[in-house]
PDB file of C-alpha atoms in Angstrom:
ATOM      1  CA  MET A   1     105.420  91.819 141.772  1.00 84.00           C
ATOM      2  CA  ASP A   2     103.683  93.812 144.460  1.00 94.00           C
ATOM      3  CA  TYR A   3     101.790  92.585 147.486  1.00 94.00           C
ATOM      4  CA  GLY A   4      98.334  93.026 145.901  1.00 95.00           C
ATOM      5  CA  THR A   5      99.243  90.816 142.937  1.00 96.00           C
ATOM      6  CA  LEU A   6     100.600  88.141 145.272  1.00 96.00           C
ATOM      7  CA  GLN A   7      97.375  88.208 147.298  1.00 97.00           C
ATOM      8  CA  GLY A   8      95.358  87.837 144.096  1.00 97.00           C
ATOM      9  CA  ILE A   9      97.399  84.831 142.956  1.00 97.00           C
ATOM     10  CA  ILE A  10      97.113  83.146 146.365  1.00 97.00           C
ATOM     11  CA  THR A  11      93.359  83.806 146.424  1.00 98.00           C
ATOM     12  CA  LEU A  12      93.012  82.262 142.966  1.00 98.00           C
ATOM     13  CA  ILE A  13      95.015  79.170 143.997  1.00 98.00           C
ATOM     14  CA  VAL A  14      92.937  78.685 147.153  1.00 98.00           C
ATOM     15  CA  MET A  15      89.684  79.146 145.218  1.00 98.00           C
ATOM     16  CA  LEU A  16      90.704  76.616 142.550  1.00 98.00           C
ATOM     17  CA  THR A  17      91.734  74.147 145.267  1.00 98.00           C
ATOM     18  CA  PHE A  18      88.335  74.552 146.951  1.00 98.00           C
ATOM     19  CA  VAL A  19      86.478  74.026 143.672  1.00 98.00           C
ATOM     20  CA  GLY A  20      88.607  70.945 142.937  1.00 96.00           C
ATOM     21  CA  ILE A  21      87.891  69.385 146.335  1.00 95.00           C
ATOM     22  CA  PHE A  22      84.196  70.242 146.000  1.00 94.00           C
ATOM     23  CA  ALA A  23      84.015  68.604 142.555  1.00 93.00           C
ATOM     24  CA  TRP A  24      85.872  65.532 143.828  1.00 90.00           C
ATOM     25  CA  ALA A  25      83.596  65.141 146.858  1.00 88.00           C
ATOM     26  CA  TYR A  26      80.349  65.499 144.921  1.00 88.00           C
ATOM     27  CA  SER A  27      81.412  63.521 141.864  1.00 87.00           C
ATOM     28  CA  SER A  28      78.995  60.743 140.942  1.00 86.00           C
ATOM     29  CA  ARG A  29      81.968  58.417 140.297  1.00 88.00           C
ATOM     30  CA  ARG A  30      82.879  58.574 144.012  1.00 87.00           C
ATOM     31  CA  LYS A  31      79.352  57.922 145.351  1.00 88.00           C
ATOM     32  CA  LYS A  32      79.755  54.165 145.869  1.00 89.00           C
ATOM     33  CA  GLU A  33      83.074  54.584 147.691  1.00 89.00           C
ATOM     34  CA  PHE A  34      81.634  57.258 149.982  1.00 87.00           C
ATOM     35  CA  ASP A  35      78.507  55.161 150.646  1.00 88.00           C
ATOM     36  CA  ASP A  36      80.698  52.181 151.552  1.00 89.00           C
ATOM     37  CA  ALA A  37      82.781  54.370 153.862  1.00 87.00           C
ATOM     38  CA  ALA A  38      79.638  55.761 155.508  1.00 87.00           C
ATOM     39  CA  ASN A  39      78.406  52.226 156.237  1.00 87.00           C
ATOM     40  CA  LEU A  40      81.672  51.034 157.816  1.00 85.00           C
ATOM     41  CA  VAL A  41      80.374  52.067 161.233  1.00 83.00           C
ATOM     42  CA  PHE A  42      77.523  49.583 160.949  1.00 82.00           C
ATOM     43  CA  SER A  43      79.712  46.715 159.726  1.00 79.00           C
ATOM     44  CA  ASP A  44      81.630  46.748 163.032  1.00 69.00           C
ATOM     45  CA  ASP A  45      78.382  46.030 164.899  1.00 64.00           C
ATOM     46  CA  GLU A  46      77.639  43.065 162.632  1.00 61.00           C
ATOM     47  CA  ILE A  47      81.140  41.644 163.085  1.00 63.00           C
ATOM     48  CA  ASN A  48      81.015  42.073 166.865  1.00 65.00           C
ATOM     49  CA  ALA A  49      77.570  40.463 167.052  1.00 66.00           C
ATOM     50  CA  ALA A  50      78.714  37.514 164.929  1.00 66.00           C
ATOM     51  CA  THR A  51      81.832  37.052 167.076  1.00 66.00           C
ATOM     52  CA  LYS A  52      79.821  37.286 170.290  1.00 67.00           C
ATOM     53  CA  ASP A  53      77.242  34.776 169.033  1.00 65.00           C
ATOM     54  CA  SER A  54      79.865  32.263 167.961  1.00 65.00           C
ATOM     55  CA  GLY A  55      81.643  32.533 171.330  1.00 61.00           C
ATOM     56  CA  GLU A  56      78.507  31.763 173.364  1.00 57.00           C
ATOM     57  CA  HIS A  57      77.795  28.480 171.551  1.00 52.00           C
ATOM     58  CA  LYS A  58      81.094  26.832 172.480  1.00 49.00           C
TER      59      LYS A  58
END
């Protein structure tokens, strides 16, 4: 196997990996999980506000 064939095989593997990750990321089955993960930032604010409010009423 020469160097050009090895480069072609590696290029094909990298391209298939990219397509696989792309398909996984944009799959409609994963949408709810990604939406939940995107909203995690906002849930921290709600938890902190609830904790702060409950501490002031003691």
